[in-house]
Coordinates of N, CA, C and O in Angstrom, one line a residue:
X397 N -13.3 83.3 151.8 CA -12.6 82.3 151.2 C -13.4 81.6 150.1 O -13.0 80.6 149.6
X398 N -14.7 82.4 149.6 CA -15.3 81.7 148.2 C -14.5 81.9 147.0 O -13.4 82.4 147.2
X399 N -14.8 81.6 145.9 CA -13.8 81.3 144.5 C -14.6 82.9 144.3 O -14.6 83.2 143.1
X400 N -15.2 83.9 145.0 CA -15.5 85.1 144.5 C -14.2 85.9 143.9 O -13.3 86.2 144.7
X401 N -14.1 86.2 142.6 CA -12.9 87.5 142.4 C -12.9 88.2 143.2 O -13.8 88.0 144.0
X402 N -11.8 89.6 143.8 CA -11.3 90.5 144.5 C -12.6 91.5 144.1 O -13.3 91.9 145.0
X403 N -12.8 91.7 143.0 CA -13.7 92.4 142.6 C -15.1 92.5 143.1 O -15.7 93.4 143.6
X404 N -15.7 90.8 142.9 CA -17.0 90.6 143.2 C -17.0 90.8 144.9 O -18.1 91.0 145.5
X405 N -15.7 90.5 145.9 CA -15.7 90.7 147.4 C -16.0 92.4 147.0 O -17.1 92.9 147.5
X406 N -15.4 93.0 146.6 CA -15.4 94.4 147.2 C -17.1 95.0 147.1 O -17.7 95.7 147.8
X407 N -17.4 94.3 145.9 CA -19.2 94.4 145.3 C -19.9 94.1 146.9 O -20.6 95.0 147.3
X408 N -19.6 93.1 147.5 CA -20.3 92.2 148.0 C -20.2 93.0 149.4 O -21.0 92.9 150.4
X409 N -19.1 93.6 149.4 CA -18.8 94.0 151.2 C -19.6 95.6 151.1 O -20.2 96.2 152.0
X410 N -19.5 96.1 149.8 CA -20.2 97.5 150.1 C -21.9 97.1 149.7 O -22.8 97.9 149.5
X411 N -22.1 96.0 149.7 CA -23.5 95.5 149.6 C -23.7 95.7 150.3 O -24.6 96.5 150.4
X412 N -23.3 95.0 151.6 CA -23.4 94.5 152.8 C -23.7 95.7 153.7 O -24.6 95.8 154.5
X413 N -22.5 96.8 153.5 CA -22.9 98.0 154.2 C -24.2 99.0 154.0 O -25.0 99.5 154.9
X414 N -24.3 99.0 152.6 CA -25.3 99.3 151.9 C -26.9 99.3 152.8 O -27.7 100.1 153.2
X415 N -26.8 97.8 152.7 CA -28.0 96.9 153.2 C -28.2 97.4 154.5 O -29.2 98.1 154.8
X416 N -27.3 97.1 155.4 CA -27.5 97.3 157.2 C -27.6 99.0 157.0 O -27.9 99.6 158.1
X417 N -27.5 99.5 156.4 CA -27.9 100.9 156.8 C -28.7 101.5 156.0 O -29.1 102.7 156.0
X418 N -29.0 100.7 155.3 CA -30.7 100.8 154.8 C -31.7 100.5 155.7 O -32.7 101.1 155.7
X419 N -31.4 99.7 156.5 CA -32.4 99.1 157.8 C -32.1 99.6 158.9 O -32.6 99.3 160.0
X420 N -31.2 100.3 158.8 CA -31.4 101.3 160.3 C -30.3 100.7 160.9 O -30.0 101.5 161.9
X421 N -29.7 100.1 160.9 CA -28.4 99.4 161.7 C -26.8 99.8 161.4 O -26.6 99.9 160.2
X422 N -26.0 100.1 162.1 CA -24.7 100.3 161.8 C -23.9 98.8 161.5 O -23.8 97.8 162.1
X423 N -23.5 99.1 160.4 CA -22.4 98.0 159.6 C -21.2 97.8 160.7 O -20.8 99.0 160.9
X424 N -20.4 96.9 161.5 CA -19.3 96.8 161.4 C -18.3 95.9 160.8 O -18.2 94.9 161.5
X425 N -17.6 95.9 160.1 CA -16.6 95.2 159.7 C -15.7 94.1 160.6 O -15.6 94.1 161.8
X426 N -15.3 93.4 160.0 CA -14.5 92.4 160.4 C -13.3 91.4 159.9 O -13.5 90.4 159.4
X427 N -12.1 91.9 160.2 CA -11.4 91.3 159.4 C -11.3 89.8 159.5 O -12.2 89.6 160.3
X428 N -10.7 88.7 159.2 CA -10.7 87.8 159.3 C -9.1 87.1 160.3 O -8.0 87.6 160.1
X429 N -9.1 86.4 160.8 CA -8.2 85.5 161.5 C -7.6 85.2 160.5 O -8.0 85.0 159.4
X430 N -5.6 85.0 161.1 CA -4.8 85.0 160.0 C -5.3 82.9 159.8 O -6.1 82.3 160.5
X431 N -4.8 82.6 159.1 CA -4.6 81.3 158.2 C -3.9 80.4 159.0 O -2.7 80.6 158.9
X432 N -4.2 79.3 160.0 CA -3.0 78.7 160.7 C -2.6 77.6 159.4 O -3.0 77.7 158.2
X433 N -1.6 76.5 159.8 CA -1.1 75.7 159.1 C -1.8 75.6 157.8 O -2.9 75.0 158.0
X434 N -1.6 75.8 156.5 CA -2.6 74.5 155.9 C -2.4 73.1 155.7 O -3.4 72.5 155.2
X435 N -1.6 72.6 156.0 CA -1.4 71.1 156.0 C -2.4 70.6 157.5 O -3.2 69.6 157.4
X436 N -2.2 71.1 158.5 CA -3.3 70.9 159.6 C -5.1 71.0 159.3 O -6.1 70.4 159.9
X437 N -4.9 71.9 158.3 CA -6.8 72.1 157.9 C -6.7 72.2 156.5 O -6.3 73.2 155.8
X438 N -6.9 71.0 156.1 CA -6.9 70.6 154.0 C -7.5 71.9 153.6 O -7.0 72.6 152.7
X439 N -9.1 72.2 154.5 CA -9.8 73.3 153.9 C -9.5 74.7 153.2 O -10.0 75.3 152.3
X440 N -8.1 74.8 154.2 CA -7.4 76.2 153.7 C -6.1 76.0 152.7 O -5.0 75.8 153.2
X441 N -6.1 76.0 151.4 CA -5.4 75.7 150.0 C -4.6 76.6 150.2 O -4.8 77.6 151.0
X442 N -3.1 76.3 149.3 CA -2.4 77.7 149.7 C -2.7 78.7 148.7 O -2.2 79.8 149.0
X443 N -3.4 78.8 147.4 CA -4.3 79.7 146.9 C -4.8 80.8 147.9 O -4.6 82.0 148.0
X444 N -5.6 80.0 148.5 CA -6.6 81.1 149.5 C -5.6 81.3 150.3 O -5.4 82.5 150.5
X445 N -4.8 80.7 150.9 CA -4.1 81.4 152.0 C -3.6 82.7 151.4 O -3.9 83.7 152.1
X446 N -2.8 82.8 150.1 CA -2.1 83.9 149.8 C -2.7 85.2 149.3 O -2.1 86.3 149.2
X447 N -4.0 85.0 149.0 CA -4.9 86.0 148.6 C -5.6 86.3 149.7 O -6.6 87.0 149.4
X448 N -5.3 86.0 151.0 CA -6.4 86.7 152.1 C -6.2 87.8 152.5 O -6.8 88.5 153.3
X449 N -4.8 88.0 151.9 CA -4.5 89.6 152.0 C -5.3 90.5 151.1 O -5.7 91.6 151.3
X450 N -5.4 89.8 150.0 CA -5.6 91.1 149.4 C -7.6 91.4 149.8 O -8.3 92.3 149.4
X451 N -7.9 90.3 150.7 CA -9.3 90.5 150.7 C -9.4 91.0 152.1 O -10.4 91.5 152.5
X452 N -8.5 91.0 152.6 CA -8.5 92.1 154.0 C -8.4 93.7 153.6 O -8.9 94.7 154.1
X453 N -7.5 93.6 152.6 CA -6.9 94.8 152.2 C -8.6 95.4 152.1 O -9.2 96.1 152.8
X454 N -9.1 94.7 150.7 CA -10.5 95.3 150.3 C -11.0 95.7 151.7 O -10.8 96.9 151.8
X455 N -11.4 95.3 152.3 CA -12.3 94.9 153.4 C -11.5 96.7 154.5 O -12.3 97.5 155.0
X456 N -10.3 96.8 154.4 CA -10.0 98.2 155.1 C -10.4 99.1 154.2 O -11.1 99.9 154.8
X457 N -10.2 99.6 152.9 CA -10.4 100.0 152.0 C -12.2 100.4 152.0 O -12.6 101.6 152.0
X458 N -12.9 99.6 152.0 CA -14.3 99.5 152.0 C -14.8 100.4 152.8 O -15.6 101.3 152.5
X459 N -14.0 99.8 154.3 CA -14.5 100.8 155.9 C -13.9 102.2 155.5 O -14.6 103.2 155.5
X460 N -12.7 102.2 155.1 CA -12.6 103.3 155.0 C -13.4 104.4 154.3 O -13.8 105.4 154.9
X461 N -13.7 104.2 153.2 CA -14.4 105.1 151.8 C -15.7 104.6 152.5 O -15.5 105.4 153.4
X462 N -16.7 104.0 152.8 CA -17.7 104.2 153.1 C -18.0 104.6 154.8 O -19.1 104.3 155.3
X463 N -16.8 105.3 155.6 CA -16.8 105.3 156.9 C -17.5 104.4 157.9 O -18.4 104.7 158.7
X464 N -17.0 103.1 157.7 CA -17.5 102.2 158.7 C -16.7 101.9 159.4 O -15.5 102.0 159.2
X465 N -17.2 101.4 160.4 CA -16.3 100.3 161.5 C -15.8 99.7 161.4 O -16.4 98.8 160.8
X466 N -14.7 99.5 161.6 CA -13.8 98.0 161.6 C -13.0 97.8 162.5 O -12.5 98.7 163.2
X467 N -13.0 96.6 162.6 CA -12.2 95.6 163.4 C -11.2 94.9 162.7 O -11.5 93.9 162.0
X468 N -10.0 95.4 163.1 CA -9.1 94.8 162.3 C -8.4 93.8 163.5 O -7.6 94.1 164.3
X469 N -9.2 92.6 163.2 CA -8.7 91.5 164.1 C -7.6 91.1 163.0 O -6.7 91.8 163.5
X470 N -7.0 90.6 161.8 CA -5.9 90.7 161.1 C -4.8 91.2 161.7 O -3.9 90.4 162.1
X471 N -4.9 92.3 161.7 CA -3.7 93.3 161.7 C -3.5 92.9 163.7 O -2.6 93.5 164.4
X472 N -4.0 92.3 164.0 CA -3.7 92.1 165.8 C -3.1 90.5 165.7 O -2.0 90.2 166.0
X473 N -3.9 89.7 165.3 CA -3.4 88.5 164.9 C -2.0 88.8 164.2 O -1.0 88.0 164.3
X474 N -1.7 89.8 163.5 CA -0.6 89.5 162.5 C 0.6 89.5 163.4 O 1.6 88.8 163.7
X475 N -0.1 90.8 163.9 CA 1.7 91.5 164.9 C 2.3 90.5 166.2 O 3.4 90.6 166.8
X476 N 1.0 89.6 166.4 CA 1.6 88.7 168.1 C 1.6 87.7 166.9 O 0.8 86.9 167.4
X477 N 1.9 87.2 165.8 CA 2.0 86.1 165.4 C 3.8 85.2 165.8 O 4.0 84.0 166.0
X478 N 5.0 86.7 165.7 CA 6.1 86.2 166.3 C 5.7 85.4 167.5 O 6.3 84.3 167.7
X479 N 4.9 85.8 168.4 CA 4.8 85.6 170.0 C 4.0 84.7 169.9 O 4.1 84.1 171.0
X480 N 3.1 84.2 169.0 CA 1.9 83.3 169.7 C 1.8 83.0 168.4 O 1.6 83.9 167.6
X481 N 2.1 81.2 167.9 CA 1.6 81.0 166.4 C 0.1 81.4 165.6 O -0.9 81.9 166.0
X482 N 0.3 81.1 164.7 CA -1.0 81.1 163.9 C -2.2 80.1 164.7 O -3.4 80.5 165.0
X483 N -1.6 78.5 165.0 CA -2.0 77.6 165.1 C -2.2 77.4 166.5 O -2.5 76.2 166.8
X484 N -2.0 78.2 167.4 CA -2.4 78.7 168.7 C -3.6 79.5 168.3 O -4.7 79.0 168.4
X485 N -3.6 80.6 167.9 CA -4.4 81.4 167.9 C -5.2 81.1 167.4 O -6.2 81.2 168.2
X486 N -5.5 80.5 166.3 CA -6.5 79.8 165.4 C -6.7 77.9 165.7 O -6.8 77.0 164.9
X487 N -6.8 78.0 166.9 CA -6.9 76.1 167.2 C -7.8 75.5 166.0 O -7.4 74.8 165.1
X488 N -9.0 76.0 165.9 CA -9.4 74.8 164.8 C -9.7 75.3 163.9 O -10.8 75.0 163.3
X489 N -8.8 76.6 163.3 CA -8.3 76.7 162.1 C -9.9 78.0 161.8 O -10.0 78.7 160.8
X490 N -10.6 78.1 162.8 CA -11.8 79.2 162.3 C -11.9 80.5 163.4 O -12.0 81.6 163.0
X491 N -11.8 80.1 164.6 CA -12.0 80.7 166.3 C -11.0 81.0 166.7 O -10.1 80.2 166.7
X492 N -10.9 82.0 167.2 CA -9.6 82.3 168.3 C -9.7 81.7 169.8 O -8.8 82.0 170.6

């Protein structure tokens, strides 16, 4: 959720892989937790709320073409979001 462009995240996530398997470590990925309320957490603008798709997207994309791991906690958050709000799932707007 930094003012990074879409562009500089995708730079930044195959850095990231880059690096841990430069040092001998396996990268896993991680998506991010959906967005609860933003009026409940000022922190989350509806800007960032609406672009966190497209930085998940990056973020599958990434795993995919450089075969990494991921955890698409997103895409699990998304589907029980009928069943269990955002603002359940996310109590203080960071942690499940």
């Amino acid at each position: 959720q930094l003012a990074n462009s879409i562009e500089q995240y995708r730079l930044n996530v195959v850095t990231f892989v880059e690096t841990v398997r430069k040092y001998g470590k396996v990268p896993i990925l991680v998506t991010p937790n959906l967005n609860p309320c933003i009026t409940t957490y000022p922190i989350i603008d509806e800007a960032k709320s609406k672009r966190l798709r497209d930085y998940v997207q990056v973020m599958r994309e990434v795993a995919h073409a450089m075969n990494c791991d991921l955890v698409d906690n997103y895409y699990y958050a998304e589907k029980t979001a009928r069943y269990i709000s955002p603002n359940t799932q996310v109590p203080d707007g960071a942690h499940p």
